[in-house]
Amino acid sequence: MQFETDFLIIGSGIAGLSFALKAAALGRVTMVTKKGQVDSATNRAQGGIACVLDAADSFADHVRDTLISGAGICDERVVRMVVESGPARVRELLEIGVPFENDGRGHLDLGREGGHSARRIAHAYDLTGHEIEASLLAAANSSPDITILENHIAVDLLLASRAGLASSSRPGDERCLGAYVQEAETLEIHTFQAKVTILSTGGTGKVYLYTTNPDIATGDGIAMAHRAGARVANLEFVQFHPTCLYHPKAKNFLISEAVRGEGGRLIDARGRAFMAEYDPRGDLATRDMVARAIDTELKTSGDDSVFLDISHKPAAFIKKRFPHIYSTCLSYGIDITSEPIPVVPAAHYMCGGVRTDIMGRTNINFLYALGETACTGLHGGNRLASNSLLEAVVFAEQAFQDCKKMWPELRAQKVLSLPVWSAGQAEKLEECVLISHTWDQIRRLMWDYVGIVRREKRLLLVQENLAILQQQVKRYYHDYLLTPDLVELRNIALLADLIVQSALRRKESRGLHFMLDYPAMLDNPTPFTVL
Ligand SMILES: Cc1cc2nc3c(=O)[nH]c(=O)nc-3n(C[C@H](O)[C@H](O)[C@H](O)COP(=O)(O)OP(=O)(O)OC[C@H]3O[C@@H](n4cnc5c(N)ncnc54)[C@H](O)[C@@H]3O)c2cc1C
């Protein structure tokens, strides 16, 4: 079937929903989301959203902290814009109903996290993302101009050139006309035509074996954009969260950075506090430093995990400040008020993504990328904690302002007849093990060889292996009828290859990208590894 809408938004996390609520003032909004509405990284964010809201803090300090964390390659103009737009965007979230904690005196209660020189994290204890997602969804579901279609997975973008249509008003430029979207239940693939398409599909954590990310994080937006010819950048900068709960039954449970911010100390199995040996900021060092320190400790000691200890703080404080972490750990038999928490690093955040300008535009007309899918220049070589929720809401506003300007021209556009999806000679896949096995192979390869500390030889080896695996996936894609699992496998195979290509191109160690062969930083680094 062919559907027509003004704005097609792919993904229902903070980025997509924030844009949807604004765009509904202009036209009809259709959101497609591949699982349930709440299935997103946003829903899991614990720490909060970074923003200058205290008289003792300043934009200059937030900008400086972001630039330091970004290891010299942030786009300073973008950093400044994002930081200075922060207070207005947090006020909008409050107006929508996000219950950020206040200090009882009319101000927000601001938390502190690693890499921040001031208390500037607006939070709803450790359920911040859950509260943001719930408030945004409540607003979107009550808007008559927004339709949210669950269990609809975008497969590929629709391009004017491939549809045999003239491109855009700017001659020679490619133009996005929407996307092919599969309905998970019927497996039917529909054509969604749109005046503006927003990629807000989140991150890429599932490319790695161990991750804090939810299952949806398979880099679909980045993969679709790359296949369509959009520029992607800085995919070598994968942030590994230093503290993921280590327990055989726990799946992807993150212990927030805020635990260290509130005095939590990292210790080894013998009780030795080790962070001061790696960084003068000790336990408040940035994530990359802490993750690398833990990686070194584990490789040296052969232990399964290190420990994060906050048990010296009053039990009542711990239970109030970290209710979700407290109850989840307790469900695994760990009482964090009286014992340390076993933790390991895990893939957490993709700093790179679809390259956009300061308005969220990609190099394909009428295609925007927002949130974790985008590479805006804010994070540079390493994202500062809690800057990603901020980036998502700020760039939703930027993209909206850009669309608003073009709207008189856009709204007059006619509906075109676009090609329907053709399955060719494809047959039903009878043995799903083909997909699950290849999926596991890719994720383990990436974990073992393209993790926190990298080496050129290993990267080249992975590249060879991935080339074979990608050929297999290509065959499955042509031979078998598409399923959501196959769509995701195709995307993680591409993302893995793009991450390795990017890592091989950056011949230095900077921020999250640590190469044993090139331990120093270059004097004149490229700010963007563009593929
Ligand atoms: C455990 C955890 C804790 C975090 N804590 C913080 C924090 O405290 N502060 C902070 O700033 N950041 C935090 N982050 C990072 C932050 O949560 C994410 O970067 C941010 O929420 C991303 O928002 P998003 O809207 O870009 O993507 P998401 O919230 O991940 O949403 C992506 C959406 O796209 C959909 N989707 C994906 N592919 C397709 C497809 N092909 N078709 C249709 N739909 C698709 C998904 O189903 C989902 O609805 C945390 C991340 C994790 C995992």
Coordinates of C-alpha atoms and ligand atoms in Angstrom, one line a residue:
M1 CA 0.0 0.0 0.0
Q2 CA 1.0 3.6 -0.5
F3 CA 0.6 6.1 2.4
E4 CA 1.1 9.8 2.2
T5 CA 2.0 12.2 5.0
D6 CA 3.6 15.6 5.5
F7 CA 6.3 14.5 8.0
L8 CA 7.5 10.9 8.2
I9 CA 9.4 10.3 11.5
I10 CA 11.3 7.1 11.9
G11 CA 11.6 6.3 15.6
S12 CA 9.7 7.2 18.8
G13 CA 12.5 8.2 21.2
I14 CA 13.2 11.7 22.5
A15 CA 14.4 13.0 19.2
G16 CA 11.5 11.8 17.0
L17 CA 8.8 12.7 19.6
S18 CA 10.2 16.2 20.2
F19 CA 10.2 16.9 16.5
A20 CA 6.7 15.4 16.1
L21 CA 5.1 17.6 18.7
K22 CA 6.5 20.7 17.0
A23 CA 5.8 19.6 13.4
A24 CA 2.2 18.9 14.2
A25 CA 1.7 22.6 14.2
L26 CA 2.6 22.6 10.4
G27 CA 1.0 19.4 9.0
R28 CA 0.2 15.8 9.4
V29 CA 2.8 13.7 11.2
T30 CA 3.2 9.9 10.9
M31 CA 5.7 8.2 13.2
V32 CA 6.8 4.6 12.5
T33 CA 8.5 2.7 15.3
K34 CA 9.8 -0.8 15.0
K35 CA 8.6 -2.2 18.3
G36 CA 6.3 -0.8 21.0
Q37 CA 6.1 3.0 21.4
V38 CA 8.3 3.1 24.5
D39 CA 11.0 0.7 23.2
S40 CA 13.9 3.2 22.9
A41 CA 17.2 4.1 24.6
T42 CA 15.4 7.2 25.8
N43 CA 13.2 5.1 28.0
R44 CA 16.3 3.7 29.7
A45 CA 18.3 6.9 30.3
Q46 CA 19.0 7.2 34.0
G47 CA 21.2 10.2 34.8
G48 CA 19.4 13.1 33.2
I49 CA 19.8 16.0 30.8
A50 CA 22.7 18.4 31.1
C51 CA 21.8 22.1 31.1
V52 CA 23.0 25.4 32.7
L53 CA 20.2 26.2 35.1
D54 CA 22.1 27.3 38.2
A55 CA 23.3 30.9 38.9
A56 CA 26.7 29.5 40.0
D57 CA 27.1 27.7 36.6
S58 CA 27.7 29.3 33.2
F59 CA 27.3 28.6 29.5
A60 CA 31.1 29.1 29.2
D61 CA 31.8 26.3 31.7
H62 CA 29.4 23.9 30.0
V63 CA 30.9 24.7 26.6
R64 CA 34.4 24.2 28.1
D65 CA 33.5 20.8 29.7
T66 CA 32.0 19.6 26.4
L67 CA 35.1 20.7 24.4
I68 CA 37.5 19.0 26.9
S69 CA 35.5 15.7 26.8
G70 CA 35.3 15.9 23.0
A71 CA 39.1 15.7 22.8
G72 CA 39.7 18.7 20.6
I73 CA 37.4 17.9 17.6
C74 CA 34.0 19.2 18.6
D75 CA 32.4 21.8 16.4
E76 CA 32.6 24.8 18.8
R77 CA 29.8 26.7 17.0
V78 CA 27.5 23.7 17.5
V79 CA 28.5 23.2 21.1
R80 CA 27.8 26.9 21.9
M81 CA 24.4 26.7 20.1
V82 CA 23.4 23.5 21.9
V83 CA 24.5 24.7 25.4
E84 CA 22.8 28.1 25.0
S85 CA 19.5 26.6 23.7
G86 CA 19.4 24.1 26.6
P87 CA 17.4 26.1 29.2
A88 CA 14.6 26.9 26.8
R89 CA 14.3 23.2 25.7
V90 CA 14.3 22.0 29.3
R91 CA 11.6 24.5 30.1
E92 CA 9.6 23.0 27.2
L93 CA 10.0 19.5 28.7
L94 CA 8.7 20.9 32.0
E95 CA 5.7 22.4 30.3
I96 CA 5.0 19.1 28.6
G97 CA 4.9 17.6 32.1
V98 CA 8.3 15.9 32.7
P99 CA 8.5 15.7 36.5
F100 CA 12.1 16.8 36.9
E101 CA 13.1 16.8 40.6
N102 CA 13.1 20.2 42.4
D103 CA 15.0 21.2 45.4
G104 CA 11.9 22.3 47.3
R105 CA 12.8 26.0 46.9
G106 CA 11.4 26.5 43.4
H107 CA 14.6 25.4 41.5
L108 CA 15.4 22.1 39.9
D109 CA 17.6 19.7 41.9
L110 CA 20.7 19.4 39.7
G111 CA 22.9 16.3 39.8
R112 CA 26.6 16.1 39.0
E113 CA 28.2 13.6 36.6
G114 CA 31.7 12.8 35.4
G115 CA 33.4 15.4 33.3
H116 CA 31.0 18.2 34.4
S117 CA 32.6 21.0 36.5
A118 CA 29.2 22.0 38.0
R119 CA 25.9 20.5 39.1
R120 CA 23.9 20.8 35.9
I121 CA 22.0 17.5 35.4
A122 CA 18.2 17.9 35.5
H123 CA 16.9 14.5 36.6
A124 CA 13.9 12.5 37.8
Y125 CA 16.1 10.5 40.1
D126 CA 17.3 7.5 38.0
L127 CA 14.2 7.2 35.9
T128 CA 14.7 10.4 33.9
G129 CA 14.4 8.8 30.5
H130 CA 11.4 6.8 31.4
E131 CA 9.6 10.0 32.6
I132 CA 10.7 12.0 29.5
E133 CA 9.5 9.2 27.2
A134 CA 6.2 8.9 29.0
S135 CA 5.5 12.6 29.0
L136 CA 6.3 13.0 25.3
L137 CA 4.3 10.0 24.3
A138 CA 1.3 11.2 26.3
A139 CA 1.4 14.5 24.5
A140 CA 1.9 12.9 21.1
N141 CA -0.9 10.3 21.6
S142 CA -3.3 13.1 22.5
S143 CA -2.5 15.1 19.3
P144 CA -5.0 14.7 16.5
D145 CA -2.3 15.5 14.0
I146 CA 0.2 12.7 15.0
T147 CA -0.3 9.0 14.2
I148 CA 2.1 6.5 15.8
L149 CA 2.4 3.2 14.1
E150 CA 4.0 0.5 16.3
N151 CA 5.7 -2.6 14.9
H152 CA 6.5 -0.8 11.7
I153 CA 10.2 -1.1 10.7
A154 CA 11.7 1.3 8.1
V155 CA 13.7 -0.7 5.5
D156 CA 15.1 1.8 3.1
L157 CA 14.7 5.4 2.1
L158 CA 12.8 6.4 -1.1
L159 CA 14.9 8.6 -3.3
A160 CA 13.8 10.8 -6.2
S161 CA 16.6 9.6 -8.4
R162 CA 15.8 5.9 -7.9
A163 CA 12.1 6.6 -8.5
G164 CA 13.1 8.0 -11.8
L165 CA 11.8 11.4 -10.8
A166 CA 13.6 14.7 -11.2
S167 CA 15.5 15.5 -8.0
S168 CA 14.9 18.7 -6.0
S169 CA 14.6 22.4 -6.5
R170 CA 18.4 22.4 -6.3
P171 CA 19.5 20.7 -9.5
G172 CA 21.8 17.8 -9.2
D173 CA 20.9 17.2 -5.6
E174 CA 19.3 14.0 -4.3
R175 CA 15.9 14.3 -2.6
C176 CA 14.3 12.0 0.0
L177 CA 10.6 11.2 -0.7
G178 CA 9.9 9.0 2.4
A179 CA 10.7 5.3 3.1
Y180 CA 9.7 1.7 2.5
V181 CA 8.3 0.4 5.8
Q182 CA 7.6 -3.2 6.8
E183 CA 4.6 -4.1 9.0
A184 CA 6.0 -6.7 11.4
E185 CA 2.8 -8.7 11.7
T186 CA 1.8 -9.1 8.1
L187 CA 5.4 -8.6 6.7
E188 CA 3.9 -6.4 4.1
I189 CA 6.1 -3.6 2.8
H190 CA 4.4 -0.2 2.4
T191 CA 5.5 2.9 0.6
F192 CA 5.3 5.9 2.9
Q193 CA 5.6 9.1 1.0
A194 CA 6.5 12.3 2.8
K195 CA 7.5 15.9 2.2
V196 CA 10.0 15.7 5.0
T197 CA 11.6 12.5 6.5
I198 CA 13.3 12.4 9.9
L199 CA 15.7 9.7 10.8
S200 CA 15.6 9.3 14.6
T201 CA 16.3 5.6 15.0
G202 CA 18.8 5.9 17.9
G203 CA 22.2 4.2 18.3
T204 CA 24.2 1.2 17.3
G205 CA 24.9 -0.7 20.6
K206 CA 23.7 -4.0 19.3
V207 CA 26.6 -4.2 16.9
Y208 CA 28.6 -5.3 20.0
L209 CA 28.1 -8.4 22.1
Y210 CA 27.8 -6.5 25.4
T211 CA 25.8 -3.3 25.4
T212 CA 23.7 -1.2 27.7
N213 CA 21.4 -0.4 24.7
P214 CA 17.9 -1.9 24.1
D215 CA 17.4 -4.4 21.3
I216 CA 16.2 -1.7 18.9
A217 CA 19.7 -0.1 18.7
T218 CA 20.8 -1.7 15.4
G219 CA 21.9 1.5 13.6
D220 CA 19.1 1.3 11.1
G221 CA 19.0 5.0 10.4
I222 CA 22.7 5.3 9.8
A223 CA 22.6 2.2 7.5
M224 CA 19.7 3.5 5.5
A225 CA 21.2 6.9 5.1
H226 CA 24.6 5.4 4.0
R227 CA 22.9 3.2 1.4
A228 CA 21.0 6.3 0.1
G229 CA 24.3 8.2 -0.3
A230 CA 24.1 10.4 2.7
R231 CA 27.4 11.2 4.4
V232 CA 28.1 9.4 7.7
A233 CA 30.9 10.4 10.0
N234 CA 33.0 9.6 13.2
L235 CA 31.7 6.1 13.6
E236 CA 35.0 5.1 15.2
F237 CA 33.9 7.0 18.3
V238 CA 32.0 4.3 20.2
Q239 CA 31.5 5.1 23.8
F240 CA 31.7 2.2 26.2
H241 CA 29.9 2.9 29.4
P242 CA 32.3 1.9 32.2
T243 CA 29.7 0.5 34.6
C244 CA 27.2 -2.1 33.4
L245 CA 26.0 -4.5 36.0
Y246 CA 27.9 -7.8 35.8
H247 CA 25.5 -10.6 36.7
P248 CA 24.7 -13.7 34.7
K249 CA 21.0 -13.0 34.7
A250 CA 21.1 -9.2 34.1
K251 CA 20.6 -8.1 30.5
N252 CA 22.1 -4.7 29.7
F253 CA 21.6 -3.0 33.0
L254 CA 23.4 0.2 33.4
I255 CA 24.7 1.7 36.7
S256 CA 24.4 5.4 36.1
E257 CA 27.4 7.7 36.0
A258 CA 25.5 9.7 38.7
V259 CA 26.5 7.0 41.2
R260 CA 30.1 8.1 40.9
G261 CA 28.9 11.7 40.8
E262 CA 27.4 11.1 44.3
G263 CA 30.6 9.6 45.7
G264 CA 30.6 6.1 44.4
R265 CA 34.2 4.6 44.2
L266 CA 35.6 2.1 41.8
I267 CA 37.5 -0.7 43.5
D268 CA 39.0 -4.0 42.4
A269 CA 38.2 -7.4 43.9
R270 CA 40.7 -6.8 46.7
G271 CA 39.1 -3.5 47.7
R272 CA 41.8 -1.3 46.1
A273 CA 40.5 2.1 44.8
F274 CA 42.4 2.4 41.4
M275 CA 41.1 5.4 39.5
A276 CA 43.5 7.9 41.0
E277 CA 46.3 5.9 39.4
Y278 CA 44.9 6.6 35.9
D279 CA 43.5 10.1 36.1
P280 CA 43.8 13.1 38.5
R281 CA 40.0 13.4 38.5
G282 CA 39.8 9.9 40.0
D283 CA 36.3 8.5 40.0
L284 CA 35.0 11.6 38.3
A285 CA 37.1 11.2 35.2
T286 CA 35.3 11.1 31.8
R287 CA 33.9 7.8 30.6
D288 CA 36.6 7.0 28.1
M289 CA 39.3 7.2 30.8
V290 CA 37.3 5.2 33.3
A291 CA 36.3 2.5 30.7
R292 CA 39.9 2.1 29.6
A293 CA 41.1 2.0 33.2
I294 CA 38.7 -0.8 34.0
D295 CA 39.6 -2.6 30.7
T296 CA 43.3 -2.5 31.8
E297 CA 42.5 -3.6 35.3
L298 CA 40.5 -6.6 34.1
K299 CA 43.1 -7.6 31.5
T300 CA 45.8 -7.4 34.1
S301 CA 44.1 -9.1 37.0
G302 CA 42.1 -11.7 34.9
D303 CA 39.1 -10.8 37.2
D304 CA 35.5 -11.0 35.7
S305 CA 34.6 -7.5 37.0
V306 CA 35.5 -4.6 39.1
F307 CA 33.2 -3.1 41.7
L308 CA 31.4 0.2 42.2
D309 CA 30.9 1.0 45.9
I310 CA 28.5 3.6 47.2
S311 CA 27.7 1.7 50.4
H312 CA 29.5 4.3 52.6
K313 CA 26.6 6.7 51.9
P314 CA 23.5 6.6 54.1
A315 CA 21.1 3.9 53.0
A316 CA 18.1 6.3 53.0
F317 CA 20.0 8.6 50.6
I318 CA 20.9 5.7 48.2
K319 CA 17.3 4.5 48.1
K320 CA 15.9 7.9 47.4
R321 CA 18.5 9.0 44.9
F322 CA 18.8 5.7 43.0
P323 CA 15.4 3.9 43.5
H324 CA 15.6 2.0 40.2
I325 CA 19.2 0.9 40.5
Y326 CA 18.6 -0.1 44.2
S327 CA 15.6 -2.2 43.4
T328 CA 17.0 -3.8 40.3
C329 CA 20.3 -4.8 42.0
L330 CA 18.3 -6.1 45.0
S331 CA 16.3 -8.3 42.6
Y332 CA 19.7 -9.9 41.6
G333 CA 20.6 -10.4 45.3
I334 CA 22.9 -7.3 45.5
D335 CA 22.1 -4.8 48.3
I336 CA 23.9 -1.7 47.1
T337 CA 23.5 0.0 50.5
S338 CA 25.7 -2.5 52.1
E339 CA 27.9 -4.1 49.4
P340 CA 29.7 -3.0 46.2
I341 CA 28.2 -3.6 42.8
P342 CA 30.1 -5.8 40.3
V343 CA 30.5 -3.9 37.0
V344 CA 32.1 -4.2 33.6
P345 CA 32.2 -1.8 30.6
A346 CA 29.7 -2.2 27.7
A347 CA 29.0 -0.5 24.3
H348 CA 26.8 2.5 25.2
Y349 CA 26.7 5.4 22.8
M350 CA 27.5 6.1 19.2
C351 CA 29.1 9.6 18.9
G352 CA 29.2 9.5 15.2
G353 CA 26.3 9.0 12.8
V354 CA 24.6 10.7 9.8
R355 CA 26.5 13.9 9.3
T356 CA 24.2 17.0 9.6
D357 CA 24.6 20.7 9.6
I358 CA 23.6 23.0 12.4
M359 CA 19.9 22.7 11.4
G360 CA 19.9 18.8 11.5
R361 CA 19.9 18.6 7.6
T362 CA 21.7 15.8 5.9
N363 CA 23.2 16.2 2.4
I364 CA 20.0 14.7 1.0
N365 CA 17.3 17.2 0.6
F366 CA 14.3 17.0 3.0
L367 CA 16.1 14.3 5.0
Y368 CA 17.0 15.2 8.6
A369 CA 18.9 13.1 11.2
L370 CA 18.2 13.8 14.9
G371 CA 19.3 12.3 18.2
E372 CA 21.8 9.5 18.5
T373 CA 21.5 8.7 14.8
A374 CA 23.1 12.1 13.9
C375 CA 26.7 13.4 13.9
T376 CA 26.2 17.1 14.5
G377 CA 29.7 18.0 15.8
L378 CA 28.6 18.3 19.4
H379 CA 30.3 15.3 20.8
G380 CA 33.6 15.3 19.0
G381 CA 35.7 12.3 20.1
N382 CA 33.8 11.6 23.2
R383 CA 30.3 12.6 24.4
L384 CA 30.1 14.4 27.7
A385 CA 27.6 12.6 30.1
S386 CA 24.0 13.7 29.7
N387 CA 24.6 15.8 26.6
S388 CA 22.8 13.4 24.3
L389 CA 19.2 14.0 25.6
L390 CA 20.1 17.7 25.3
E391 CA 21.3 17.3 21.7
A392 CA 18.1 15.5 20.7
V393 CA 15.8 18.2 22.0
V394 CA 17.9 21.1 20.7
F395 CA 18.2 19.6 17.2
A396 CA 14.5 18.8 17.1
E397 CA 13.9 22.5 17.5
Q398 CA 16.6 23.4 14.9
A399 CA 15.0 21.0 12.3
F400 CA 11.6 22.3 13.1
Q401 CA 12.6 25.9 12.5
D402 CA 14.2 24.9 9.2
C403 CA 11.1 23.1 8.1
K404 CA 8.9 26.0 9.2
K405 CA 10.9 28.3 6.8
M406 CA 10.4 25.9 3.9
W407 CA 6.8 25.1 4.7
P408 CA 5.0 27.4 2.3
E409 CA 6.9 25.9 -0.6
L410 CA 6.7 22.3 0.7
R411 CA 3.0 22.2 1.5
A412 CA 2.1 23.0 -2.1
Q413 CA 4.0 19.9 -3.4
K414 CA 1.9 17.4 -5.3
V415 CA 1.5 13.7 -4.4
L416 CA 3.6 11.6 -6.7
S417 CA 3.1 8.0 -7.7
L418 CA 6.1 6.1 -6.4
P419 CA 7.3 2.5 -7.1
V420 CA 6.0 -0.2 -4.9
W421 CA 8.4 -2.7 -3.2
S422 CA 9.3 -5.7 -5.3
A423 CA 10.3 -8.9 -3.6
G424 CA 11.6 -10.4 -6.9
Q425 CA 12.1 -14.2 -6.7
A426 CA 12.6 -14.2 -2.9
E427 CA 11.4 -17.2 -0.9
K428 CA 10.4 -17.6 2.7
L429 CA 13.4 -18.2 5.0
E430 CA 12.8 -21.6 6.7
E431 CA 15.9 -21.7 8.9
C432 CA 16.2 -18.7 11.1
V433 CA 19.4 -20.0 12.5
L434 CA 21.1 -18.5 9.4
I435 CA 20.3 -15.1 10.7
S436 CA 20.9 -15.6 14.4
H437 CA 24.3 -17.3 13.8
T438 CA 25.6 -14.5 11.5
W439 CA 24.3 -11.9 14.0
D440 CA 26.2 -13.5 16.8
Q441 CA 29.4 -13.8 14.7
I442 CA 29.4 -10.1 13.9
R443 CA 28.7 -9.0 17.5
R444 CA 31.4 -11.2 18.9
L445 CA 34.0 -10.1 16.3
M446 CA 33.3 -6.5 17.1
W447 CA 33.5 -7.1 20.9
D448 CA 36.7 -9.0 20.7
Y449 CA 38.6 -7.0 18.1
V450 CA 37.0 -3.5 17.8
G451 CA 36.4 -2.7 21.5
I452 CA 37.9 -0.2 23.9
V453 CA 41.5 -0.7 22.9
R454 CA 42.3 -1.3 19.2
R455 CA 45.1 -2.5 17.0
E456 CA 45.5 -2.1 13.2
K457 CA 46.2 -5.8 12.6
R458 CA 43.1 -6.8 14.4
L459 CA 41.0 -4.3 12.5
L460 CA 42.2 -5.6 9.2
L461 CA 41.4 -9.1 10.2
V462 CA 37.9 -8.1 11.2
Q463 CA 37.5 -6.3 7.9
E464 CA 38.3 -9.5 6.0
N465 CA 35.9 -11.5 8.1
L466 CA 33.2 -8.9 7.7
A467 CA 33.5 -8.9 3.9
I468 CA 32.6 -12.6 3.9
L469 CA 29.8 -12.1 6.3
Q470 CA 28.4 -9.2 4.4
Q471 CA 28.4 -11.3 1.2
Q472 CA 26.3 -13.9 3.0
V473 CA 23.9 -11.3 4.3
K474 CA 23.6 -9.8 0.8
R475 CA 22.6 -13.3 -0.4
Y476 CA 20.0 -13.7 2.3
Y477 CA 18.6 -10.3 1.5
H478 CA 18.1 -11.2 -2.2
D479 CA 17.1 -14.9 -1.7
Y480 CA 14.7 -14.6 1.2
L481 CA 11.5 -12.6 1.9
L482 CA 12.3 -9.8 4.2
T483 CA 11.7 -10.0 7.9
P484 CA 12.5 -7.5 10.6
D485 CA 15.3 -9.7 11.8
L486 CA 16.9 -9.8 8.3
V487 CA 16.5 -6.0 8.0
E488 CA 18.4 -5.6 11.3
L489 CA 21.1 -8.1 10.4
R490 CA 21.7 -6.3 7.1
N491 CA 22.1 -3.1 9.1
I492 CA 24.4 -4.3 11.8
A493 CA 26.6 -6.0 9.2
L494 CA 27.0 -2.6 7.4
L495 CA 27.5 -0.7 10.6
A496 CA 30.2 -3.0 11.8
D497 CA 32.0 -2.5 8.5
L498 CA 31.6 1.2 8.6
I499 CA 32.9 1.4 12.2
V500 CA 36.0 -0.6 11.2
Q501 CA 36.6 1.5 8.1
S502 CA 36.4 4.7 10.2
A503 CA 38.7 3.2 12.9
L504 CA 41.3 2.3 10.2
R505 CA 41.2 5.8 8.8
R506 CA 41.9 7.6 12.1
K507 CA 45.6 7.0 12.6
E508 CA 45.9 8.4 16.1
S509 CA 44.4 7.9 19.6
R510 CA 41.9 10.5 20.5
G511 CA 38.9 10.5 22.8
L512 CA 37.1 7.1 22.6
H513 CA 39.3 5.9 19.8
F514 CA 42.4 4.3 21.3
M515 CA 44.8 2.6 18.8
L516 CA 47.9 0.8 20.3
D517 CA 49.7 1.4 16.9
Y518 CA 49.1 5.2 17.1
P519 CA 49.1 6.1 20.8
A520 CA 49.6 9.9 20.3
M521 CA 47.2 12.5 19.1
L522 CA 47.9 14.2 15.8
D523 CA 48.6 17.9 15.8
N524 CA 46.2 18.6 13.0
P525 CA 43.4 16.0 13.3
T526 CA 40.5 15.7 11.0
P527 CA 37.3 16.6 13.0
F528 CA 35.2 14.3 10.9
T529 CA 36.0 10.9 9.5
V530 CA 33.5 11.0 6.7
L531 CA 32.4 7.9 4.7
Ligands
LIG1 C1 20.9 2.7 29.6 C2 21.1 4.1 29.0 C3 21.2 5.2 29.8 C4 21.4 6.4 29.3 N1 21.4 7.5 30.1 C5 21.5 8.8 29.5 C6 21.5 10.0 30.4 O1 21.3 9.9 31.6 N2 21.5 11.2 29.7 C7 21.7 11.3 28.4 O2 21.8 12.4 27.9 N3 21.8 10.2 27.6 C8 21.7 9.0 28.2 N4 21.7 7.9 27.3 C9 21.8 8.0 25.9 C10 20.4 8.5 25.4 O3 19.4 7.8 26.2 C11 20.2 8.2 24.0 O4 21.3 8.7 23.2 C12 18.9 9.0 23.5 O5 17.8 8.6 24.3 C13 18.7 8.7 22.0 O6 17.4 9.2 21.7 P1 16.9 9.0 20.2 O7 15.6 9.6 20.2 O8 17.9 9.4 19.3 O9 16.8 7.4 20.1 P2 16.0 6.3 20.9 O10 15.5 6.8 22.1 O11 16.9 5.1 21.0 O12 14.8 6.0 19.9 C14 15.0 5.3 18.7 C15 13.7 4.9 18.1 O13 13.8 4.5 16.8 C16 13.1 3.3 16.6 N5 13.7 2.6 15.5 C17 15.0 2.2 15.3 N6 15.1 1.6 14.1 C18 13.9 1.7 13.4 C19 13.5 1.4 12.2 N7 14.3 0.8 11.2 N8 12.2 1.6 11.8 C20 11.3 2.2 12.7 N9 11.7 2.6 14.0 C21 13.0 2.3 14.3 C22 13.2 2.6 17.9 O14 12.3 1.5 18.0 C23 13.0 3.8 18.9 O15 11.6 4.1 19.0 C24 21.6 6.6 27.9 C25 21.5 5.5 27.1 C26 21.2 4.2 27.6 C27 21.1 3.0 26.7

